Amino acid sequence: MPTRKSKNTEQKTPKNPIPDGQLDTAHGIPPNSGKKHTGGGQTANQESNQDKPHIINIVKIPKIDIIEGVEANKIAKTANKISRWSVSGNWLILGVTATLAIIAIKQAKSSQDAAKTAQKTYIADSTNNERVYARDSIKQIKTDSIDSVRESREQDLFKLQHEAFAETKRYDKEKFDNDTVALNLQIKALKQSNDQFVKQNEPYLKVTVDSVTIRFNQLYVFYTVSNLSNTPAMIVSVNTVADIGIYDPALRLAKGTKSNKNIYVIKETPQPNFFPIANYTDDQKKFVNTGLWSVFWDADFEYINQVTNEKRHYIISVKINKTRGDNPPFVDFKTNDNLPK
């Protein structure tokens, strides 16, 4: 290993003199200053001049020049250190920059790889989505076609059902109308039959005036009640009013005398009866007995149908004139009706 030369040894080693007219720029010594070179290291020409014969120039250096050389040497050392630090800093900055560039390149490559992967994934997803869409579209088209056919059939079926319903409704209406007409005809026929039956079986009373006579100084009217039908009837009451005179006195049954009866009248056995006319003078009675005056008689016979248990009324309003001898009197009926209740 080469030994390091001491500082004193370096100072004793003769140095090449600086040619006249040249400036030692490294140490700031002007040419021909007579100052000895005191650089911190060997120059580049030192090794090449080692074989040359040494020439020693003895120069008398002033004291002030020595002090200035020492200061210049310190400045040179400081500049060398700063230069070395600057170079080291530049290399450090270069290394950091290179490292950051490498990191950036790797990140760019990673980003590029990620972008390629994402692109491949997107292409794969797009392809798969297109396949799924195509498959779903075909499936939807088939479904829509089936639904369309089904809907068309349902519409045809509904149309047929609607037509069948309309035809059934029309037939039912015609049948109902025909049945209604037939039923009305039947009802009418039944009513006619019932009317005929009622007419044939309803009791019909009739009064026949037998005579007008005076007995025991009292004027009497004798009459007979007959039943013209085969249905028995029972007379439950008789309301009568009578008057005598030449002109009709316009009698009112409301002023009559009502008497309760329980007289059965059947076709085979007519029921005779009579009523007196009171409160008249002997001359008035003679006028009636000779036929000059008339007897005006109104009566209301209330009776019950013994088959249907319905009440009916037989109402008469009659003018009676006595004839000569025993002949029946002359009778003029103004009212002679059998009426429902």
mmCIF file of C-alpha atoms in Angstrom:
data_model
loop_
_atom_site.group_PDB
_atom_site.id
_atom_site.type_symbol
_atom_site.label_atom_id
_atom_site.label_comp_id
_atom_site.label_asym_id
_atom_site.label_seq_id
_atom_site.Cartn_x
_atom_site.Cartn_y
_atom_site.Cartn_z
ATOM 1 C CA MET A 1 0.000 0.000 0.000
ATOM 2 C CA PRO A 2 1.634 3.401 -0.898
ATOM 3 C CA THR A 3 2.519 5.536 2.042
ATOM 4 C CA ARG A 4 1.139 8.953 2.389
ATOM 5 C CA LYS A 5 3.648 11.682 2.276
ATOM 6 C CA SER A 6 3.687 14.130 5.097
ATOM 7 C CA LYS A 7 2.991 17.732 4.682
ATOM 8 C CA ASN A 8 6.579 18.756 5.507
ATOM 9 C CA THR A 9 7.892 16.432 2.868
ATOM 10 C CA GLU A 10 5.684 18.038 0.247
ATOM 11 C CA GLN A 11 6.986 21.454 1.195
ATOM 12 C CA LYS A 12 10.592 20.334 0.804
ATOM 13 C CA THR A 13 9.958 18.856 -2.602
ATOM 14 C CA PRO A 14 10.973 21.363 -5.240
ATOM 15 C CA LYS A 15 8.243 22.508 -7.505
ATOM 16 C CA ASN A 16 8.377 23.653 -11.034
ATOM 17 C CA PRO A 17 8.506 27.364 -11.234
ATOM 18 C CA ILE A 18 5.665 29.197 -12.838
ATOM 19 C CA PRO A 19 6.797 30.648 -16.108
ATOM 20 C CA ASP A 20 6.956 34.343 -16.375
ATOM 21 C CA GLY A 21 3.949 36.035 -17.712
ATOM 22 C CA GLN A 22 1.515 33.275 -16.542
ATOM 23 C CA LEU A 23 -1.136 33.444 -13.752
ATOM 24 C CA ASP A 24 -1.703 30.661 -11.343
ATOM 25 C CA THR A 25 -5.449 30.989 -11.482
ATOM 26 C CA ALA A 26 -6.077 28.200 -8.977
ATOM 27 C CA HIS A 27 -4.262 30.105 -6.235
ATOM 28 C CA GLY A 28 -4.650 33.675 -7.441
ATOM 29 C CA ILE A 29 -0.804 34.313 -7.618
ATOM 30 C CA PRO A 30 0.233 36.768 -10.298
ATOM 31 C CA PRO A 31 3.085 35.896 -12.626
ATOM 32 C CA ASN A 32 6.665 36.656 -11.524
ATOM 33 C CA SER A 33 5.426 37.228 -7.985
ATOM 34 C CA GLY A 34 8.157 34.981 -6.765
ATOM 35 C CA LYS A 35 5.538 33.056 -4.574
ATOM 36 C CA LYS A 36 5.986 29.411 -4.116
ATOM 37 C CA HIS A 37 3.034 27.092 -5.259
ATOM 38 C CA THR A 38 1.305 25.778 -2.140
ATOM 39 C CA GLY A 39 -1.663 23.870 -3.628
ATOM 40 C CA GLY A 40 -3.334 21.228 -1.571
ATOM 41 C CA GLY A 41 -2.496 18.446 -4.065
ATOM 42 C CA GLN A 42 -0.222 17.522 -6.895
ATOM 43 C CA THR A 43 -0.871 18.934 -10.318
ATOM 44 C CA ALA A 44 -1.564 16.877 -13.351
ATOM 45 C CA ASN A 45 1.983 17.484 -14.693
ATOM 46 C CA GLN A 46 3.703 16.437 -11.496
ATOM 47 C CA GLU A 47 4.018 12.785 -12.422
ATOM 48 C CA SER A 48 5.247 13.638 -15.897
ATOM 49 C CA ASN A 49 7.920 15.970 -14.456
ATOM 50 C CA GLN A 50 9.185 13.545 -11.856
ATOM 51 C CA ASP A 51 11.823 12.181 -14.228
ATOM 52 C CA LYS A 52 12.990 15.599 -15.271
ATOM 53 C CA PRO A 53 15.930 17.210 -13.489
ATOM 54 C CA HIS A 54 14.766 19.430 -10.694
ATOM 55 C CA ILE A 55 15.453 23.097 -11.041
ATOM 56 C CA ILE A 56 15.360 25.004 -7.851
ATOM 57 C CA ASN A 57 14.714 28.690 -8.023
ATOM 58 C CA ILE A 58 15.364 30.376 -4.809
ATOM 59 C CA VAL A 59 13.168 33.385 -4.579
ATOM 60 C CA LYS A 60 13.009 35.662 -1.687
ATOM 61 C CA ILE A 61 9.355 35.951 -0.708
ATOM 62 C CA PRO A 62 8.225 38.879 1.239
ATOM 63 C CA LYS A 63 6.328 38.241 4.510
ATOM 64 C CA ILE A 64 3.165 39.880 3.332
ATOM 65 C CA ASP A 65 3.101 37.661 0.267
ATOM 66 C CA ILE A 66 3.305 34.596 2.448
ATOM 67 C CA ILE A 67 0.288 35.713 4.462
ATOM 68 C CA GLU A 68 -1.673 36.390 1.307
ATOM 69 C CA GLY A 69 -0.775 32.994 -0.026
ATOM 70 C CA VAL A 70 -2.033 31.302 3.112
ATOM 71 C CA GLU A 71 -5.346 33.112 2.826
ATOM 72 C CA ALA A 72 -5.552 32.243 -0.828
ATOM 73 C CA ASN A 73 -4.880 28.614 0.017
ATOM 74 C CA LYS A 74 -7.748 28.570 2.519
ATOM 75 C CA ILE A 75 -10.049 30.098 -0.008
ATOM 76 C CA ALA A 76 -8.988 27.520 -2.555
ATOM 77 C CA LYS A 77 -9.621 24.672 -0.113
ATOM 78 C CA THR A 78 -13.056 26.060 0.717
ATOM 79 C CA ALA A 79 -13.813 26.392 -3.000
ATOM 80 C CA ASN A 80 -12.689 22.805 -3.563
ATOM 81 C CA LYS A 81 -14.948 21.597 -0.753
ATOM 82 C CA ILE A 82 -17.873 23.577 -2.134
ATOM 83 C CA SER A 83 -17.129 22.208 -5.574
ATOM 84 C CA ARG A 84 -17.028 18.644 -4.240
ATOM 85 C CA TRP A 85 -20.256 19.222 -2.310
ATOM 86 C CA SER A 86 -21.880 20.719 -5.402
ATOM 87 C CA VAL A 87 -20.829 17.715 -7.480
ATOM 88 C CA SER A 88 -22.071 15.330 -4.772
ATOM 89 C CA GLY A 89 -25.385 17.277 -4.581
ATOM 90 C CA ASN A 90 -25.722 17.150 -8.339
ATOM 91 C CA TRP A 91 -25.116 13.413 -8.318
ATOM 92 C CA LEU A 92 -27.642 13.044 -5.469
ATOM 93 C CA ILE A 93 -30.225 15.144 -7.345
ATOM 94 C CA LEU A 94 -29.463 13.126 -10.482
ATOM 95 C CA GLY A 95 -29.959 9.865 -8.571
ATOM 96 C CA VAL A 96 -33.227 11.064 -7.018
ATOM 97 C CA THR A 97 -34.382 12.300 -10.404
ATOM 98 C CA ALA A 98 -33.447 8.979 -12.009
ATOM 99 C CA THR A 99 -35.248 7.102 -9.225
ATOM 100 C CA LEU A 100 -38.356 9.243 -9.658
ATOM 101 C CA ALA A 101 -38.143 8.748 -13.426
ATOM 102 C CA ILE A 102 -37.904 4.984 -12.951
ATOM 103 C CA ILE A 103 -40.868 5.084 -10.541
ATOM 104 C CA ALA A 104 -42.824 7.235 -13.002
ATOM 105 C CA ILE A 105 -41.969 4.841 -15.837
ATOM 106 C CA LYS A 106 -43.077 1.873 -13.723
ATOM 107 C CA GLN A 107 -46.287 3.693 -12.709
ATOM 108 C CA ALA A 108 -46.912 4.621 -16.333
ATOM 109 C CA LYS A 109 -46.375 1.005 -17.335
ATOM 110 C CA SER A 110 -48.660 -0.153 -14.511
ATOM 111 C CA SER A 111 -51.273 2.380 -15.608
ATOM 112 C CA GLN A 112 -50.872 1.220 -19.199
ATOM 113 C CA ASP A 113 -51.238 -2.410 -18.121
ATOM 114 C CA ALA A 114 -54.286 -1.498 -16.008
ATOM 115 C CA ALA A 115 -55.749 0.407 -18.964
ATOM 116 C CA LYS A 116 -55.117 -2.595 -21.229
ATOM 117 C CA THR A 117 -56.702 -4.896 -18.634
ATOM 118 C CA ALA A 118 -59.672 -2.532 -18.252
ATOM 119 C CA GLN A 119 -59.986 -2.344 -22.037
ATOM 120 C CA LYS A 120 -59.924 -6.130 -22.292
ATOM 121 C CA THR A 121 -62.489 -6.365 -19.467
ATOM 122 C CA TYR A 122 -64.645 -3.735 -21.164
ATOM 123 C CA ILE A 123 -64.427 -5.556 -24.483
ATOM 124 C CA ALA A 124 -65.264 -8.857 -22.774
ATOM 125 C CA ASP A 125 -68.153 -7.277 -20.860
ATOM 126 C CA SER A 126 -69.387 -5.542 -24.002
ATOM 127 C CA THR A 127 -69.219 -8.792 -25.943
ATOM 128 C CA ASN A 128 -70.996 -10.655 -23.157
ATOM 129 C CA ASN A 129 -73.594 -7.894 -22.862
ATOM 130 C CA GLU A 130 -74.149 -7.995 -26.605
ATOM 131 C CA ARG A 131 -74.591 -11.758 -26.439
ATOM 132 C CA VAL A 132 -76.969 -11.467 -23.477
ATOM 133 C CA TYR A 133 -78.865 -8.657 -25.205
ATOM 134 C CA ALA A 134 -79.097 -10.667 -28.413
ATOM 135 C CA ARG A 135 -80.256 -13.723 -26.498
ATOM 136 C CA ASP A 136 -82.773 -11.709 -24.473
ATOM 137 C CA SER A 137 -83.945 -9.955 -27.624
ATOM 138 C CA ILE A 138 -84.559 -13.261 -29.360
ATOM 139 C CA LYS A 139 -86.279 -14.589 -26.269
ATOM 140 C CA GLN A 140 -88.383 -11.411 -25.983
ATOM 141 C CA ILE A 141 -89.282 -11.617 -29.682
ATOM 142 C CA LYS A 142 -90.415 -15.216 -29.189
ATOM 143 C CA THR A 143 -92.323 -14.246 -26.064
ATOM 144 C CA ASP A 144 -93.921 -11.276 -27.810
ATOM 145 C CA SER A 145 -94.852 -13.497 -30.749
ATOM 146 C CA ILE A 146 -96.420 -16.069 -28.410
ATOM 147 C CA ASP A 147 -98.200 -13.322 -26.473
ATOM 148 C CA SER A 148 -99.416 -11.781 -29.724
ATOM 149 C CA VAL A 149 -100.807 -15.105 -30.908
ATOM 150 C CA ARG A 150 -102.371 -15.730 -27.509
ATOM 151 C CA GLU A 151 -103.863 -12.247 -27.433
ATOM 152 C CA SER A 152 -105.233 -12.677 -30.941
ATOM 153 C CA ARG A 153 -106.822 -15.993 -29.968
ATOM 154 C CA GLU A 154 -108.231 -14.497 -26.803
ATOM 155 C CA GLN A 155 -109.688 -11.621 -28.796
ATOM 156 C CA ASP A 156 -111.265 -14.053 -31.260
ATOM 157 C CA LEU A 157 -112.607 -16.135 -28.381
ATOM 158 C CA PHE A 158 -113.957 -13.042 -26.650
ATOM 159 C CA LYS A 159 -115.605 -11.940 -29.882
ATOM 160 C CA LEU A 160 -117.233 -15.345 -30.299
ATOM 161 C CA GLN A 161 -118.358 -15.329 -26.667
ATOM 162 C CA HIS A 162 -119.741 -11.812 -27.061
ATOM 163 C CA GLU A 163 -121.637 -12.820 -30.194
ATOM 164 C CA ALA A 164 -122.942 -15.942 -28.462
ATOM 165 C CA PHE A 165 -123.983 -13.860 -25.451
ATOM 166 C CA ALA A 166 -125.711 -11.316 -27.680
ATOM 167 C CA GLU A 167 -127.520 -14.103 -29.552
ATOM 168 C CA THR A 168 -128.527 -15.739 -26.276
ATOM 169 C CA LYS A 169 -129.715 -12.407 -24.926
ATOM 170 C CA ARG A 170 -131.732 -11.753 -28.085
ATOM 171 C CA TYR A 171 -133.233 -15.244 -27.926
ATOM 172 C CA ASP A 172 -134.033 -14.837 -24.229
ATOM 173 C CA LYS A 173 -135.653 -11.479 -24.903
ATOM 174 C CA GLU A 174 -137.777 -12.884 -27.694
ATOM 175 C CA LYS A 175 -138.688 -15.844 -25.514
ATOM 176 C CA PHE A 176 -139.499 -13.526 -22.616
ATOM 177 C CA ASP A 177 -141.650 -11.346 -24.860
ATOM 178 C CA ASN A 178 -143.444 -14.385 -26.258
ATOM 179 C CA ASP A 179 -143.883 -15.835 -22.778
ATOM 180 C CA THR A 180 -145.150 -12.473 -21.564
ATOM 181 C CA VAL A 181 -147.680 -12.306 -24.363
ATOM 182 C CA ALA A 182 -148.750 -15.880 -23.710
ATOM 183 C CA LEU A 183 -148.959 -15.214 -19.966
ATOM 184 C CA ASN A 184 -151.029 -12.080 -20.537
ATOM 185 C CA LEU A 185 -153.348 -14.070 -22.769
ATOM 186 C CA GLN A 186 -153.612 -16.729 -20.096
ATOM 187 C CA ILE A 187 -154.278 -14.102 -17.440
ATOM 188 C CA LYS A 188 -156.897 -12.525 -19.643
ATOM 189 C CA ALA A 189 -158.481 -15.886 -20.271
ATOM 190 C CA LEU A 190 -158.407 -16.635 -16.551
ATOM 191 C CA LYS A 191 -159.980 -13.286 -15.820
ATOM 192 C CA GLN A 192 -162.657 -13.944 -18.370
ATOM 193 C CA SER A 193 -163.213 -17.389 -16.940
ATOM 194 C CA ASN A 194 -163.260 -15.937 -13.454
ATOM 195 C CA ASP A 195 -165.672 -13.231 -14.541
ATOM 196 C CA GLN A 196 -167.875 -15.856 -16.093
ATOM 197 C CA PHE A 197 -167.556 -17.959 -12.992
ATOM 198 C CA VAL A 198 -168.340 -14.985 -10.781
ATOM 199 C CA LYS A 199 -171.269 -14.048 -12.934
ATOM 200 C CA GLN A 200 -172.493 -17.576 -12.912
ATOM 201 C CA ASN A 201 -171.973 -18.077 -9.213
ATOM 202 C CA GLU A 202 -172.363 -14.593 -7.720
ATOM 203 C CA PRO A 203 -175.663 -14.071 -5.923
ATOM 204 C CA TYR A 204 -178.032 -11.683 -7.684
ATOM 205 C CA LEU A 205 -180.987 -10.450 -5.709
ATOM 206 C CA LYS A 206 -184.188 -9.159 -7.183
ATOM 207 C CA VAL A 207 -187.160 -7.451 -5.540
ATOM 208 C CA THR A 208 -190.665 -7.960 -6.848
ATOM 209 C CA VAL A 209 -193.368 -5.570 -5.529
ATOM 210 C CA ASP A 210 -196.393 -7.693 -4.860
ATOM 211 C CA SER A 211 -198.970 -5.164 -3.681
ATOM 212 C CA VAL A 212 -199.769 -1.896 -1.953
ATOM 213 C CA THR A 213 -202.651 -2.254 0.491
ATOM 214 C CA ILE A 214 -204.246 -0.780 3.589
ATOM 215 C CA ARG A 215 -204.721 -3.043 6.554
ATOM 216 C CA PHE A 216 -205.826 -2.057 9.966
ATOM 217 C CA ASN A 217 -205.766 1.576 8.832
ATOM 218 C CA GLN A 218 -202.099 1.223 7.900
ATOM 219 C CA LEU A 219 -200.541 1.473 4.449
ATOM 220 C CA TYR A 220 -198.266 -1.510 3.625
ATOM 221 C CA VAL A 221 -196.043 -2.472 0.714
ATOM 222 C CA PHE A 222 -195.587 -6.218 0.206
ATOM 223 C CA TYR A 223 -192.596 -7.484 -1.801
ATOM 224 C CA THR A 224 -190.582 -10.649 -2.462
ATOM 225 C CA VAL A 225 -186.780 -11.009 -2.581
ATOM 226 C CA SER A 226 -185.468 -13.634 -5.014
ATOM 227 C CA ASN A 227 -181.951 -15.014 -5.736
ATOM 228 C CA LEU A 228 -181.361 -15.434 -9.441
ATOM 229 C CA SER A 229 -178.094 -17.462 -9.092
ATOM 230 C CA ASN A 230 -177.212 -20.813 -7.612
ATOM 231 C CA THR A 231 -174.998 -19.291 -4.889
ATOM 232 C CA PRO A 232 -176.807 -18.752 -1.608
ATOM 233 C CA ALA A 233 -176.849 -15.305 -0.016
ATOM 234 C CA MET A 234 -177.713 -14.059 3.423
ATOM 235 C CA ILE A 235 -179.346 -10.675 3.887
ATOM 236 C CA VAL A 236 -177.831 -9.069 6.990
ATOM 237 C CA SER A 237 -179.514 -5.631 6.909
ATOM 238 C CA VAL A 238 -182.139 -3.541 5.066
ATOM 239 C CA ASN A 239 -182.186 0.263 4.959
ATOM 240 C CA THR A 240 -185.496 1.681 3.634
ATOM 241 C CA VAL A 241 -187.145 5.046 3.186
ATOM 242 C CA ALA A 242 -190.586 5.666 1.606
ATOM 243 C CA ASP A 243 -192.897 8.578 0.835
ATOM 244 C CA ILE A 244 -196.135 9.189 -1.008
ATOM 245 C CA GLY A 245 -197.199 11.928 -3.354
ATOM 246 C CA ILE A 246 -197.616 12.964 -6.923
ATOM 247 C CA TYR A 247 -194.006 13.970 -7.623
ATOM 248 C CA ASP A 248 -190.781 12.304 -6.680
ATOM 249 C CA PRO A 249 -189.684 13.752 -3.338
ATOM 250 C CA ALA A 250 -186.007 12.904 -3.970
ATOM 251 C CA LEU A 251 -185.582 10.534 -1.123
ATOM 252 C CA ARG A 252 -182.225 9.901 0.561
ATOM 253 C CA LEU A 253 -181.242 6.596 2.097
ATOM 254 C CA ALA A 254 -179.269 8.472 4.728
ATOM 255 C CA LYS A 255 -182.619 9.405 6.205
ATOM 256 C CA GLY A 256 -183.913 5.845 6.034
ATOM 257 C CA THR A 257 -184.558 3.267 8.694
ATOM 258 C CA LYS A 258 -182.066 0.409 8.934
ATOM 259 C CA SER A 259 -183.073 -2.964 10.299
ATOM 260 C CA ASN A 260 -180.852 -5.982 10.834
ATOM 261 C CA LYS A 261 -181.856 -9.218 9.186
ATOM 262 C CA ASN A 262 -180.626 -12.785 8.962
ATOM 263 C CA ILE A 263 -182.492 -14.046 5.948
ATOM 264 C CA TYR A 264 -181.052 -16.776 3.711
ATOM 265 C CA VAL A 265 -182.106 -16.436 0.129
ATOM 266 C CA ILE A 266 -181.622 -19.269 -2.308
ATOM 267 C CA LYS A 267 -182.784 -19.710 -5.824
ATOM 268 C CA GLU A 268 -185.435 -22.246 -4.943
ATOM 269 C CA THR A 269 -186.992 -20.291 -2.036
ATOM 270 C CA PRO A 270 -187.664 -16.579 -2.529
ATOM 271 C CA GLN A 271 -188.294 -14.604 0.693
ATOM 272 C CA PRO A 272 -191.481 -12.484 1.002
ATOM 273 C CA ASN A 273 -191.440 -9.370 3.169
ATOM 274 C CA PHE A 274 -193.214 -6.038 3.697
ATOM 275 C CA PHE A 275 -192.782 -2.604 5.271
ATOM 276 C CA PRO A 276 -195.350 -0.065 6.532
ATOM 277 C CA ILE A 277 -195.748 3.580 5.537
ATOM 278 C CA ALA A 278 -196.805 5.566 8.603
ATOM 279 C CA ASN A 279 -197.741 9.144 9.605
ATOM 280 C CA TYR A 280 -200.133 9.903 6.779
ATOM 281 C CA THR A 281 -203.731 11.123 6.847
ATOM 282 C CA ASP A 282 -206.633 9.016 5.792
ATOM 283 C CA ASP A 283 -207.219 11.141 2.682
ATOM 284 C CA GLN A 284 -203.569 10.644 1.562
ATOM 285 C CA LYS A 285 -203.908 6.919 2.045
ATOM 286 C CA LYS A 286 -207.080 6.909 -0.048
ATOM 287 C CA PHE A 287 -205.244 8.761 -2.848
ATOM 288 C CA VAL A 288 -202.610 6.015 -2.847
ATOM 289 C CA ASN A 289 -205.193 3.241 -2.632
ATOM 290 C CA THR A 290 -207.057 4.631 -5.653
ATOM 291 C CA GLY A 291 -203.836 5.076 -7.683
ATOM 292 C CA LEU A 292 -203.907 8.848 -7.784
ATOM 293 C CA TRP A 293 -200.809 9.140 -5.711
ATOM 294 C CA SER A 294 -197.678 7.072 -5.984
ATOM 295 C CA VAL A 295 -195.430 5.380 -3.427
ATOM 296 C CA PHE A 296 -191.737 6.275 -3.748
ATOM 297 C CA TRP A 297 -189.514 3.671 -2.158
ATOM 298 C CA ASP A 298 -185.688 3.480 -1.857
ATOM 299 C CA ALA A 299 -183.981 0.487 -0.260
ATOM 300 C CA ASP A 300 -180.461 -0.936 0.318
ATOM 301 C CA PHE A 301 -180.201 -4.701 0.920
ATOM 302 C CA GLU A 302 -176.781 -5.698 2.324
ATOM 303 C CA TYR A 303 -176.027 -9.390 1.827
ATOM 304 C CA ILE A 304 -173.065 -11.834 1.989
ATOM 305 C CA ASN A 305 -171.935 -14.341 -0.636
ATOM 306 C CA GLN A 306 -171.934 -17.626 1.205
ATOM 307 C CA VAL A 307 -169.211 -19.071 -1.034
ATOM 308 C CA THR A 308 -166.646 -16.266 -1.072
ATOM 309 C CA ASN A 309 -167.823 -14.556 2.142
ATOM 310 C CA GLU A 310 -167.842 -11.196 0.345
ATOM 311 C CA LYS A 311 -170.337 -8.479 1.065
ATOM 312 C CA ARG A 312 -172.500 -6.955 -1.656
ATOM 313 C CA HIS A 313 -175.359 -4.469 -1.901
ATOM 314 C CA TYR A 314 -178.613 -4.611 -3.747
ATOM 315 C CA ILE A 315 -179.942 -1.055 -4.220
ATOM 316 C CA ILE A 316 -183.343 -0.090 -5.624
ATOM 317 C CA SER A 317 -185.255 3.115 -6.228
ATOM 318 C CA VAL A 318 -188.788 2.469 -7.400
ATOM 319 C CA LYS A 319 -192.075 4.251 -8.045
ATOM 320 C CA ILE A 320 -195.182 2.213 -7.243
ATOM 321 C CA ASN A 321 -198.754 2.867 -8.353
ATOM 322 C CA LYS A 322 -201.655 0.789 -7.185
ATOM 323 C CA THR A 323 -203.950 -0.599 -9.847
ATOM 324 C CA ARG A 324 -207.596 -1.539 -9.629
ATOM 325 C CA GLY A 325 -208.704 -4.711 -8.018
ATOM 326 C CA ASP A 326 -206.192 -7.367 -7.011
ATOM 327 C CA ASN A 327 -203.908 -6.832 -9.953
ATOM 328 C CA PRO A 328 -200.208 -6.238 -9.160
ATOM 329 C CA PRO A 329 -199.210 -2.582 -8.928
ATOM 330 C CA PHE A 330 -197.447 -0.664 -11.632
ATOM 331 C CA VAL A 331 -193.694 -0.508 -10.815
ATOM 332 C CA ASP A 332 -191.135 1.826 -12.326
ATOM 333 C CA PHE A 333 -187.493 1.124 -11.223
ATOM 334 C CA LYS A 334 -185.115 4.050 -11.417
ATOM 335 C CA THR A 335 -182.324 1.998 -9.749
ATOM 336 C CA ASN A 336 -182.056 -1.766 -9.630
ATOM 337 C CA ASP A 337 -178.418 -2.897 -9.203
ATOM 338 C CA ASN A 338 -176.359 -5.527 -7.410
ATOM 339 C CA LEU A 339 -173.100 -3.809 -6.486
ATOM 340 C CA PRO A 340 -169.934 -4.854 -4.739
ATOM 341 C CA LYS A 341 -169.174 -3.421 -1.359
#
